[in-house]
mmCIF file of C-alpha atoms in Angstrom:
data_model
loop_
_atom_site.group_PDB
_atom_site.id
_atom_site.type_symbol
_atom_site.label_atom_id
_atom_site.label_comp_id
_atom_site.label_asym_id
_atom_site.label_seq_id
_atom_site.Cartn_x
_atom_site.Cartn_y
_atom_site.Cartn_z
ATOM 1 C CA MET A 26 -4.242 -13.356 -7.280
ATOM 2 C CA ASN A 27 -6.960 -10.685 -7.478
ATOM 3 C CA THR A 28 -6.377 -7.887 -4.477
ATOM 4 C CA GLN A 29 -7.208 -5.060 -6.450
ATOM 5 C CA ASP A 30 -10.761 -4.263 -5.134
ATOM 6 C CA ARG A 31 -9.420 -4.776 -1.494
ATOM 7 C CA PRO A 32 -9.583 -1.578 0.464
ATOM 8 C CA ARG A 33 -6.140 -0.375 1.394
ATOM 9 C CA ARG A 34 -6.678 2.982 2.410
ATOM 10 C CA SER A 35 -4.776 2.838 5.445
ATOM 11 C CA ALA A 36 -1.544 0.667 6.376
ATOM 12 C CA LEU A 37 -0.568 1.188 10.139
ATOM 13 C CA TYR A 38 2.907 0.277 11.118
ATOM 14 C CA PHE A 39 3.396 -1.474 14.590
ATOM 15 C CA PRO A 40 6.732 -2.711 16.076
ATOM 16 C CA ALA A 41 6.603 -6.495 16.188
ATOM 17 C CA THR A 42 8.063 -6.333 19.694
ATOM 18 C CA ASN A 43 5.347 -4.198 21.154
ATOM 19 C CA ALA A 44 2.516 -6.779 22.272
ATOM 20 C CA LYS A 45 0.203 -3.728 23.770
ATOM 21 C CA ALA A 46 0.296 -1.962 20.273
ATOM 22 C CA ILE A 47 -0.450 -5.328 18.235
ATOM 23 C CA ALA A 48 -3.486 -5.769 20.531
ATOM 24 C CA LYS A 49 -4.737 -2.443 19.962
ATOM 25 C CA ALA A 50 -4.050 -3.050 16.391
ATOM 26 C CA ARG A 51 -6.857 -5.796 16.276
ATOM 27 C CA THR A 52 -9.392 -3.038 17.327
ATOM 28 C CA LEU A 53 -8.321 -0.359 15.135
ATOM 29 C CA PRO A 54 -10.172 0.340 11.761
ATOM 30 C CA ALA A 55 -7.012 0.179 9.676
ATOM 31 C CA ASP A 56 -7.378 -1.569 6.355
ATOM 32 C CA ILE A 57 -3.652 -3.183 6.773
ATOM 33 C CA VAL A 58 -1.683 -3.888 9.789
ATOM 34 C CA ILE A 59 2.034 -4.005 9.058
ATOM 35 C CA LEU A 60 4.344 -5.652 11.889
ATOM 36 C CA ASP A 61 7.686 -4.457 11.510
ATOM 37 C CA LEU A 62 10.860 -6.219 12.191
ATOM 38 C CA GLU A 63 13.049 -3.319 10.478
ATOM 39 C CA ASP A 64 13.152 0.353 11.502
ATOM 40 C CA SER A 65 11.164 0.560 14.442
ATOM 41 C CA VAL A 66 13.180 -2.676 16.087
ATOM 42 C CA ALA A 67 16.807 -2.346 17.408
ATOM 43 C CA PRO A 68 19.335 -4.783 16.228
ATOM 44 C CA GLU A 69 19.460 -6.691 19.460
ATOM 45 C CA LEU A 70 15.822 -7.400 19.335
ATOM 46 C CA LYS A 71 15.532 -8.703 15.624
ATOM 47 C CA VAL A 72 15.202 -12.093 16.338
ATOM 48 C CA GLU A 73 12.877 -11.363 19.134
ATOM 49 C CA ALA A 74 10.837 -9.209 16.810
ATOM 50 C CA ARG A 75 10.554 -11.839 14.276
ATOM 51 C CA ALA A 76 9.391 -14.619 16.823
ATOM 52 C CA ALA A 77 6.952 -12.208 18.040
ATOM 53 C CA ALA A 78 5.258 -11.587 14.779
ATOM 54 C CA LEU A 79 4.849 -15.115 13.915
ATOM 55 C CA ALA A 80 3.177 -15.392 17.334
ATOM 56 C CA ALA A 81 0.998 -12.661 16.688
ATOM 57 C CA VAL A 82 -0.229 -13.807 13.287
ATOM 58 C CA LYS A 83 -0.599 -17.457 14.637
ATOM 59 C CA GLU A 84 -2.879 -15.848 17.500
ATOM 60 C CA GLY A 85 -5.123 -14.320 15.013
ATOM 61 C CA GLY A 86 -7.861 -11.769 15.664
ATOM 62 C CA PHE A 87 -7.246 -9.263 12.915
ATOM 63 C CA GLY A 88 -10.595 -9.725 11.235
ATOM 64 C CA THR A 89 -10.777 -8.305 7.897
ATOM 65 C CA ARG A 90 -7.329 -6.548 7.999
ATOM 66 C CA GLU A 91 -4.655 -7.675 5.912
ATOM 67 C CA VAL A 92 -1.717 -8.551 7.969
ATOM 68 C CA ALA A 93 1.700 -7.937 6.561
ATOM 69 C CA ILE A 94 5.071 -8.424 8.063
ATOM 70 C CA ARG A 95 7.986 -6.115 7.188
ATOM 71 C CA ALA A 96 11.260 -7.809 7.081
ATOM 72 C CA ASN A 97 14.739 -6.475 7.149
ATOM 73 C CA ALA A 98 16.497 -5.807 3.809
ATOM 74 C CA LEU A 99 18.099 -8.363 1.788
ATOM 75 C CA ASP A 100 21.694 -7.150 2.287
ATOM 76 C CA THR A 101 21.220 -7.265 6.097
ATOM 77 C CA GLU A 102 22.338 -10.145 8.480
ATOM 78 C CA TRP A 103 18.526 -10.820 9.202
ATOM 79 C CA GLY A 104 16.932 -10.122 5.513
ATOM 80 C CA LEU A 105 16.982 -13.910 4.359
ATOM 81 C CA ASP A 106 16.497 -15.495 7.452
ATOM 82 C CA ASP A 107 13.366 -13.202 8.068
ATOM 83 C CA LEU A 108 11.903 -14.508 4.610
ATOM 84 C CA ALA A 109 12.727 -17.999 5.284
ATOM 85 C CA ALA A 110 10.697 -17.665 8.463
ATOM 86 C CA LEU A 111 7.776 -15.567 7.324
ATOM 87 C CA ALA A 112 7.019 -18.056 4.402
ATOM 88 C CA GLY A 113 4.996 -20.219 6.698
ATOM 89 C CA SER A 114 3.955 -17.503 9.023
ATOM 90 C CA GLY A 115 0.285 -17.261 7.539
ATOM 91 C CA ALA A 116 0.490 -13.473 7.262
ATOM 92 C CA ASP A 117 -1.058 -12.344 3.945
ATOM 93 C CA ALA A 118 2.167 -10.408 2.951
ATOM 94 C CA VAL A 119 5.804 -9.947 3.505
ATOM 95 C CA LEU A 120 6.895 -6.430 2.870
ATOM 96 C CA VAL A 121 10.694 -6.022 2.016
ATOM 97 C CA PRO A 122 12.468 -2.786 2.111
ATOM 98 C CA LYS A 123 15.097 -1.241 0.300
ATOM 99 C CA ILE A 124 14.118 -3.099 -3.126
ATOM 100 C CA SER A 125 16.521 -1.479 -5.876
ATOM 101 C CA SER A 126 16.137 -4.012 -8.675
ATOM 102 C CA PRO A 127 14.207 -6.792 -10.558
ATOM 103 C CA GLN A 128 16.977 -9.035 -9.249
ATOM 104 C CA ASP A 129 15.946 -8.103 -5.565
ATOM 105 C CA ILE A 130 12.325 -9.107 -6.535
ATOM 106 C CA ALA A 131 13.560 -12.495 -7.831
ATOM 107 C CA THR A 132 15.659 -13.017 -4.717
ATOM 108 C CA CYS A 133 12.340 -12.438 -2.444
ATOM 109 C CA GLN A 134 10.524 -14.721 -4.789
ATOM 110 C CA ALA A 135 13.069 -17.581 -4.466
ATOM 111 C CA ALA A 136 13.118 -17.006 -0.617
ATOM 112 C CA LEU A 137 9.428 -17.432 -0.373
ATOM 113 C CA ALA A 138 9.324 -20.656 -2.686
ATOM 114 C CA ALA A 139 7.740 -22.594 0.234
ATOM 115 C CA ALA A 140 5.022 -20.359 1.362
ATOM 116 C CA PRO A 141 1.549 -20.716 0.149
ATOM 117 C CA GLU A 142 0.384 -19.550 -3.100
ATOM 118 C CA SER A 143 -2.051 -16.893 -1.534
ATOM 119 C CA MET A 144 1.202 -14.968 0.272
ATOM 120 C CA GLN A 145 1.742 -11.874 -1.614
ATOM 121 C CA LEU A 146 5.279 -9.936 -1.884
ATOM 122 C CA TRP A 147 4.972 -6.354 -1.172
ATOM 123 C CA ALA A 148 7.969 -3.812 -1.977
ATOM 124 C CA MET A 149 9.259 -0.574 -0.409
ATOM 125 C CA ILE A 150 10.253 1.886 -3.100
ATOM 126 C CA GLU A 151 12.816 4.073 -1.222
ATOM 127 C CA THR A 152 16.367 4.077 -2.850
ATOM 128 C CA CYS A 153 17.820 5.848 -5.268
ATOM 129 C CA ARG A 154 18.967 2.892 -7.357
ATOM 130 C CA CYS A 155 15.434 1.813 -8.050
ATOM 131 C CA ILE A 156 14.016 5.174 -9.648
ATOM 132 C CA PRO A 157 15.491 4.280 -13.186
ATOM 133 C CA HIS A 158 13.926 0.560 -12.900
ATOM 134 C CA LEU A 159 10.484 1.304 -11.707
ATOM 135 C CA ASP A 160 8.972 -0.164 -14.773
ATOM 136 C CA ALA A 161 11.185 -3.385 -14.930
ATOM 137 C CA ILE A 162 10.556 -4.081 -11.010
ATOM 138 C CA ALA A 163 6.720 -3.527 -11.679
ATOM 139 C CA ALA A 164 6.976 -5.767 -14.455
ATOM 140 C CA MET A 165 7.965 -8.782 -12.175
ATOM 141 C CA SER A 166 4.341 -8.860 -10.891
ATOM 142 C CA ALA A 167 3.409 -10.838 -14.028
ATOM 143 C CA THR A 168 5.910 -13.660 -12.893
ATOM 144 C CA THR A 169 6.269 -13.446 -9.073
ATOM 145 C CA ARG A 170 4.051 -12.728 -5.797
ATOM 146 C CA LEU A 171 4.580 -9.175 -6.428
ATOM 147 C CA SER A 172 1.222 -7.216 -5.730
ATOM 148 C CA LEU A 173 1.902 -3.981 -3.964
ATOM 149 C CA TRP A 174 4.463 -1.309 -3.542
ATOM 150 C CA VAL A 175 4.852 1.003 -0.482
ATOM 151 C CA MET A 176 6.590 4.368 -0.971
ATOM 152 C CA GLY A 177 9.350 4.976 1.513
ATOM 153 C CA VAL A 178 9.771 9.002 1.190
ATOM 154 C CA ASN A 179 11.778 9.203 4.483
ATOM 155 C CA ASP A 180 14.555 6.796 3.269
ATOM 156 C CA LEU A 181 14.494 8.422 -0.228
ATOM 157 C CA ALA A 182 14.907 11.806 1.315
ATOM 158 C CA LYS A 183 17.830 10.670 3.304
ATOM 159 C CA GLU A 184 19.449 9.237 0.338
ATOM 160 C CA MET A 185 18.738 11.992 -1.849
ATOM 161 C CA ARG A 186 20.072 14.452 0.911
ATOM 162 C CA ALA A 187 16.790 16.320 -0.139
ATOM 163 C CA ARG A 188 14.520 18.475 2.201
ATOM 164 C CA LEU A 189 11.114 16.636 3.077
ATOM 165 C CA THR A 190 8.927 19.623 3.118
ATOM 166 C CA PRO A 191 4.985 19.771 3.971
ATOM 167 C CA GLU A 192 4.543 19.842 -0.040
ATOM 168 C CA ARG A 193 7.183 17.085 -0.804
ATOM 169 C CA THR A 194 8.375 19.237 -3.693
ATOM 170 C CA PRO A 195 11.665 17.254 -4.280
ATOM 171 C CA PHE A 196 9.694 13.983 -4.449
ATOM 172 C CA LEU A 197 6.951 14.930 -6.990
ATOM 173 C CA PRO A 198 8.419 13.670 -9.931
ATOM 174 C CA VAL A 199 9.247 10.038 -8.063
ATOM 175 C CA LEU A 200 5.904 9.714 -6.748
ATOM 176 C CA THR A 201 4.126 10.461 -10.375
ATOM 177 C CA LEU A 202 6.545 7.751 -11.815
ATOM 178 C CA ALA A 203 5.892 5.181 -9.016
ATOM 179 C CA VAL A 204 2.224 5.353 -9.515
ATOM 180 C CA ALA A 205 2.589 5.409 -13.355
ATOM 181 C CA ALA A 206 4.780 2.212 -13.216
ATOM 182 C CA ALA A 207 2.663 0.635 -10.982
ATOM 183 C CA ARG A 208 -0.541 1.022 -12.719
ATOM 184 C CA ALA A 209 0.996 -0.045 -15.730
ATOM 185 C CA HIS A 210 1.422 -3.419 -14.646
ATOM 186 C CA GLY A 211 -1.628 -3.932 -11.907
ATOM 187 C CA VAL A 212 0.539 -3.337 -8.757
ATOM 188 C CA ALA A 213 -1.342 -1.498 -5.907
ATOM 189 C CA ILE A 214 0.521 1.187 -4.573
ATOM 190 C CA LEU A 215 0.344 3.172 -1.228
ATOM 191 C CA ASP A 216 1.828 6.509 -0.261
ATOM 192 C CA GLY A 217 4.838 6.862 2.061
ATOM 193 C CA VAL A 218 4.161 7.867 5.921
ATOM 194 C CA CYS A 219 3.719 11.442 7.178
ATOM 195 C CA ASN A 220 5.611 12.385 10.090
ATOM 196 C CA GLU A 221 3.238 15.077 11.219
ATOM 197 C CA PHE A 222 1.083 12.560 13.546
ATOM 198 C CA ARG A 223 0.233 15.106 16.055
ATOM 199 C CA ASN A 224 -0.919 17.960 13.338
ATOM 200 C CA VAL A 225 -4.187 16.571 11.871
ATOM 201 C CA ASP A 226 -4.438 19.428 9.358
ATOM 202 C CA ALA A 227 -0.753 18.754 7.827
ATOM 203 C CA PHE A 228 -1.489 14.909 7.689
ATOM 204 C CA ARG A 229 -4.983 15.408 5.857
ATOM 205 C CA ALA A 230 -3.202 17.871 3.291
ATOM 206 C CA GLU A 231 -0.506 14.982 2.457
ATOM 207 C CA ALA A 232 -3.214 12.389 2.352
ATOM 208 C CA GLU A 233 -5.432 14.806 -0.148
ATOM 209 C CA GLN A 234 -1.955 15.125 -2.026
ATOM 210 C CA GLY A 235 -1.762 11.162 -2.095
ATOM 211 C CA VAL A 236 -5.374 11.131 -3.433
ATOM 212 C CA LEU A 237 -4.575 13.380 -6.194
ATOM 213 C CA PHE A 238 -1.521 11.290 -7.199
ATOM 214 C CA GLY A 239 -3.817 8.085 -7.481
ATOM 215 C CA PHE A 240 -2.356 5.920 -4.655
ATOM 216 C CA ASP A 241 -4.634 3.446 -3.226
ATOM 217 C CA GLY A 242 -4.179 4.491 0.303
ATOM 218 C CA LYS A 243 -1.328 5.666 2.751
ATOM 219 C CA SER A 244 1.185 4.172 5.249
ATOM 220 C CA LEU A 245 0.848 5.133 8.838
ATOM 221 C CA ILE A 246 2.859 5.524 12.139
ATOM 222 C CA HIS A 247 0.143 6.688 14.488
ATOM 223 C CA PRO A 248 -3.503 5.277 15.241
ATOM 224 C CA ASP A 249 -4.683 9.056 15.251
ATOM 225 C CA GLN A 250 -3.918 8.928 11.535
ATOM 226 C CA VAL A 251 -6.136 6.058 10.698
ATOM 227 C CA VAL A 252 -9.493 7.668 10.610
ATOM 228 C CA PRO A 253 -8.687 10.837 8.517
ATOM 229 C CA CYS A 254 -6.565 8.664 6.207
ATOM 230 C CA ASN A 255 -9.706 6.229 5.725
ATOM 231 C CA GLU A 256 -11.947 9.432 5.180
ATOM 232 C CA ALA A 257 -9.492 10.896 2.310
ATOM 233 C CA PHE A 258 -9.130 7.665 0.623
ATOM 234 C CA SER A 259 -12.523 6.458 0.595
ATOM 235 C CA PRO A 260 -14.861 7.008 -2.491
ATOM 236 C CA GLY A 261 -16.771 10.156 -2.365
ATOM 237 C CA GLU A 262 -20.799 10.142 -2.716
ATOM 238 C CA GLU A 263 -20.598 11.746 -6.197
ATOM 239 C CA GLU A 264 -17.700 9.184 -7.434
ATOM 240 C CA LEU A 265 -20.020 6.445 -6.137
ATOM 241 C CA ARG A 266 -23.000 7.808 -8.100
ATOM 242 C CA TRP A 267 -21.032 8.348 -11.179
ATOM 243 C CA ALA A 268 -19.553 4.848 -10.872
ATOM 244 C CA ARG A 269 -23.041 3.100 -10.681
ATOM 245 C CA VAL A 270 -24.615 5.516 -13.459
ATOM 246 C CA VAL A 271 -21.689 4.344 -15.692
ATOM 247 C CA ILE A 272 -22.049 0.689 -14.906
ATOM 248 C CA GLU A 273 -25.816 0.672 -15.297
ATOM 249 C CA ALA A 274 -25.259 2.794 -18.693
ATOM 250 C CA PHE A 275 -23.070 -0.365 -20.013
ATOM 251 C CA THR A 276 -25.973 -2.876 -19.180
ATOM 252 C CA GLN A 277 -28.493 -0.902 -21.567
ATOM 253 C CA PRO A 278 -29.298 -2.739 -24.879
ATOM 254 C CA GLU A 279 -27.903 0.333 -26.996
ATOM 255 C CA ALA A 280 -24.388 -0.233 -25.439
ATOM 256 C CA ALA A 281 -24.103 -3.833 -26.437
ATOM 257 C CA GLY A 282 -20.829 -4.310 -28.406
ATOM 258 C CA LYS A 283 -19.621 -0.557 -28.085
ATOM 259 C CA GLY A 284 -16.166 0.446 -26.747
ATOM 260 C CA ALA A 285 -17.554 3.870 -25.989
ATOM 261 C CA ILE A 286 -20.944 5.500 -25.143
ATOM 262 C CA LYS A 287 -22.344 8.886 -24.039
ATOM 263 C CA VAL A 288 -23.407 9.164 -20.005
ATOM 264 C CA GLU A 289 -24.700 12.376 -19.053
ATOM 265 C CA GLY A 290 -22.961 14.213 -21.829
ATOM 266 C CA LYS A 291 -19.704 12.517 -21.740
ATOM 267 C CA MET A 292 -17.978 10.055 -23.651
ATOM 268 C CA VAL A 293 -17.050 7.041 -21.325
ATOM 269 C CA GLU A 294 -14.970 4.191 -22.331
ATOM 270 C CA LEU A 295 -14.677 0.592 -21.406
ATOM 271 C CA LEU A 296 -11.750 1.560 -19.396
ATOM 272 C CA HIS A 297 -14.038 3.795 -16.951
ATOM 273 C CA LEU A 298 -16.344 1.094 -16.961
ATOM 274 C CA TYR A 299 -13.555 -1.064 -15.399
ATOM 275 C CA GLN A 300 -12.485 1.556 -13.152
ATOM 276 C CA ALA A 301 -16.133 2.163 -12.278
ATOM 277 C CA LYS A 302 -16.692 -1.468 -11.023
ATOM 278 C CA GLN A 303 -13.445 -1.468 -9.110
ATOM 279 C CA LEU A 304 -14.369 1.552 -7.270
ATOM 280 C CA VAL A 305 -18.032 0.137 -6.410
ATOM 281 C CA ALA A 306 -16.215 -3.157 -5.298
ATOM 282 C CA VAL A 307 -14.132 -1.177 -2.864
ATOM 283 C CA ALA A 308 -16.826 0.918 -1.909
ATOM 284 C CA ASP A 309 -19.208 -2.278 -1.002
ATOM 285 C CA LYS A 310 -16.149 -4.172 1.031
ATOM 286 C CA ILE A 311 -15.611 -0.866 2.896
ATOM 287 C CA ALA A 312 -19.263 -0.872 3.737
ATOM 288 C CA ALA A 313 -19.326 -4.518 4.837
ATOM 289 C CA ALA A 314 -16.284 -4.303 7.121
ATOM 290 C CA ALA A 315 -17.908 -1.394 9.034
ATOM 291 C CA GLY A 316 -20.843 -3.477 9.579
#
């Protein structure tokens, strides 16, 4: 399935048990709504949350937003039951936390065997065990539903016993490796949440850092983060101008059959043409969703 040209600038978590919040989700400009069965739901409410998530997806009303449901981890008492139930939910994706190995992806794939072909598998990258296996996990996208990663820096910080500073210094190598592995295998990738939901400047700084790393977007914990996140991850005017110039240049007769051409004094390759087309496609869909 090709979902690479979908806008994934902002992915907002909502507890699946909070009906009022989910109703609000249908009105927010987030590209992705994630109905959560994991961290934001108390153990005694897990089964209730699952039923609420299924009902919310069935009710619909999310418009062009992608809707994902975050299950509980595979090693919990709810994990496999979540996947069995979510397979028929009609959600766009199931997000599975605490993925640590290619075998975990294979387990998810088997558990979702009855799901429609269009249902995607998304994975949280948030354990120390997964770091040495990032490339192998991403490579599972060739034979499974896996199409997107979400960084879980908070959980990673807890496991590493590292301090989560505004600069995220201890995690810079991990963020780089995760983006590289995802790109190597065509997996979309979202940055982790920023805990500073009341400090817009701090959030903007972290979002801009995510843009520098090459993330497609960012996961969020508060509605106030949606607009600044969309602004940070939307293609800029100069980016779009350049992308369209590159696309136009490759349509010229003199570019026929060439793998590299000169555009405005710069050497541009077919790789840049692909990136330009993807950027324009994303921008067009953002504009269409905005009306």
